[in-house]
PDB file of C-alpha atoms and ligand atoms in Angstrom:
ATOM      1  CA  MET A  17      -9.221   6.471   2.907  1.00  0.00           C
ATOM      2  CA  GLY A  18     -12.525   4.795   2.258  1.00  0.00           C
ATOM      3  CA  LYS A  19     -14.522   3.021   4.863  1.00  0.00           C
ATOM      4  CA  ILE A  20     -14.860  -0.651   4.304  1.00  0.00           C
ATOM      5  CA  LYS A  21     -17.495  -3.220   4.896  1.00  0.00           C
ATOM      6  CA  LYS A  22     -17.231  -5.552   7.826  1.00  0.00           C
ATOM      7  CA  GLY A  23     -15.933  -8.989   7.129  1.00  0.00           C
ATOM      8  CA  VAL A  24     -13.509  -8.039   4.364  1.00  0.00           C
ATOM      9  CA  ASN A  25     -10.179  -9.767   4.619  1.00  0.00           C
ATOM     10  CA  CYS A  26      -6.749  -8.392   3.838  1.00  0.00           C
ATOM     11  CA  SER A  27      -5.932  -8.591   0.113  1.00  0.00           C
ATOM     12  CA  VAL A  28      -2.418  -9.873   0.707  1.00  0.00           C
ATOM     13  CA  ILE A  29      -2.117 -13.508  -0.259  1.00  0.00           C
ATOM     14  CA  GLY A  30      -1.534 -15.672   2.781  1.00  0.00           C
ATOM     15  CA  CYS A  31      -2.973 -13.122   5.198  1.00  0.00           C
ATOM     16  CA  ASN A  32      -6.296 -13.856   6.813  1.00  0.00           C
ATOM     17  CA  GLU A  33      -6.533 -10.781   8.995  1.00  0.00           C
ATOM     18  CA  ARG A  34      -9.550  -8.527   8.953  1.00  0.00           C
ATOM     19  CA  ALA A  35      -8.993  -5.583   6.615  1.00  0.00           C
ATOM     20  CA  LEU A  36      -9.170  -2.182   8.275  1.00  0.00           C
ATOM     21  CA  HIS A  37      -8.016   0.022   5.422  1.00  0.00           C
ATOM     22  CA  SER A  38      -8.751   0.321   1.753  1.00  0.00           C
ATOM     23  CA  LEU A  39      -6.486   1.996  -0.759  1.00  0.00           C
ATOM     24  CA  SER A  40      -6.467   2.534  -4.507  1.00  0.00           C
ATOM     25  CA  ILE A  41      -4.386  -0.136  -6.170  1.00  0.00           C
ATOM     26  CA  ASP A  42      -2.656   2.420  -8.396  1.00  0.00           C
ATOM     27  CA  LYS A  43      -1.156   4.106  -5.370  1.00  0.00           C
ATOM     28  CA  VAL A  44       0.139   1.048  -3.646  1.00  0.00           C
ATOM     29  CA  GLN A  45       0.930  -1.622  -6.187  1.00  0.00           C
ATOM     30  CA  GLU A  46       4.514  -0.500  -6.682  1.00  0.00           C
ATOM     31  CA  ALA A  47       5.179  -0.392  -2.954  1.00  0.00           C
ATOM     32  CA  ILE A  48       3.612  -3.795  -2.545  1.00  0.00           C
ATOM     33  CA  ARG A  49       5.750  -5.234  -5.296  1.00  0.00           C
ATOM     34  CA  THR A  50       8.861  -3.710  -3.769  1.00  0.00           C
ATOM     35  CA  ILE A  51       8.139  -5.325  -0.423  1.00  0.00           C
ATOM     36  CA  GLY A  52       7.554  -8.607  -2.188  1.00  0.00           C
ATOM     37  CA  LEU A  53       3.921  -9.142  -1.254  1.00  0.00           C
ATOM     38  CA  LYS A  54       1.356 -10.652  -3.566  1.00  0.00           C
ATOM     39  CA  LEU A  55      -2.202  -9.455  -3.791  1.00  0.00           C
ATOM     40  CA  ASN A  56      -5.303 -11.493  -4.253  1.00  0.00           C
ATOM     41  CA  ILE A  57      -7.234  -9.072  -6.438  1.00  0.00           C
ATOM     42  CA  LYS A  58      -9.270  -9.995  -9.452  1.00  0.00           C
ATOM     43  CA  THR A  59     -11.639  -7.275 -10.484  1.00  0.00           C
ATOM     44  CA  SER A  60     -11.515  -4.658  -7.782  1.00  0.00           C
ATOM     45  CA  ARG A  61      -9.360  -1.580  -8.169  1.00  0.00           C
ATOM     46  CA  ARG A  62      -9.041  -1.343  -4.436  1.00  0.00           C
ATOM     47  CA  VAL A  63      -6.699  -3.029  -2.043  1.00  0.00           C
ATOM     48  CA  TYR A  64      -7.904  -4.048   1.391  1.00  0.00           C
ATOM     49  CA  LEU A  65      -5.311  -4.182   4.099  1.00  0.00           C
ATOM     50  CA  CYS A  66      -5.061  -5.304   7.692  1.00  0.00           C
ATOM     51  CA  GLU A  67      -3.318  -3.064  10.196  1.00  0.00           C
ATOM     52  CA  LYS A  68       0.018  -4.845   9.880  1.00  0.00           C
ATOM     53  CA  HIS A  69       0.244  -4.729   6.100  1.00  0.00           C
ATOM     54  CA  TYR A  70      -1.134  -1.219   5.974  1.00  0.00           C
ATOM     55  CA  LYS A  71       1.683   0.013   8.192  1.00  0.00           C
ATOM     56  CA  GLU A  72       4.241  -1.915   6.209  1.00  0.00           C
ATOM     57  CA  ILE A  73       3.058  -0.435   2.937  1.00  0.00           C
ATOM     58  CA  LYS A  74       2.805   3.083   4.327  1.00  0.00           C
ATOM     59  CA  LYS A  75       6.397   2.836   5.461  1.00  0.00           C
ATOM     60  CA  GLN A  76       7.457   1.683   2.029  1.00  0.00           C
ATOM     61  CA  LEU A  77       5.530   4.470   0.311  1.00  0.00           C
ATOM     62  CA  LYS A  78       7.334   7.025   2.445  1.00  0.00           C
ATOM     63  CA  ARG A  79      10.658   5.464   1.616  1.00  0.00           C
ATOM     64  CA  MET A  80       9.863   5.568  -2.093  1.00  0.00           C
ATOM     65  CA  LYS A  81       8.848   9.212  -1.929  1.00  0.00           C
ATOM     66  CA  LYS A  82      12.207  10.090  -0.452  1.00  0.00           C
ATOM     67  CA  VAL A  83      14.007   8.246  -3.221  1.00  0.00           C
ATOM     68  CA  GLU A  84      11.882  10.024  -5.793  1.00  0.00           C
ATOM     69  CA  LYS A  85      12.855  13.431  -4.380  1.00  0.00           C
ATOM     70  CA  TRP A  86      16.465  12.454  -4.335  1.00  0.00           C
ATOM     71  CA  LYS A  87      16.348  11.252  -7.948  1.00  0.00           C
ATOM     72  CA  HIS A  88      14.902  14.482  -9.268  1.00  0.00           C
ATOM     73  CA  GLY A  89      17.008  16.660  -7.055  1.00  0.00           C
ATOM     74  CA  LEU A  90      15.662  19.381  -4.862  1.00  0.00           C
ATOM     75  CA  PRO A  91      15.296  22.830  -6.374  1.00  0.00           C
ATOM     76  CA  PHE A  92      17.287  25.686  -4.870  1.00  0.00           C
ATOM     77  CA  THR A  93      19.701  23.496  -3.011  1.00  0.00           C
TER      78      THR A  93
HETATM   79 ZN1   ZN B 124      -2.633  -8.476   5.959  1.00  0.00          ZN
END
């Protein structure tokens, strides 16, 4: 998790909260799409998120990981 500059706003369109977290777009774009959020990102490969959206996306990432495990099946079970 990178530190971010002060005064950066959340990258989610329609959200004007101060961003507290920054994540690589590759890691989160699928989760964000699944939730149905839109990002306001032009050139940066990083996503800046406020606390609320960060938590939302983290939750979704966890959910997706579980599905992934289930899809591939667990070895030795
Ligand atoms: Zn936000």
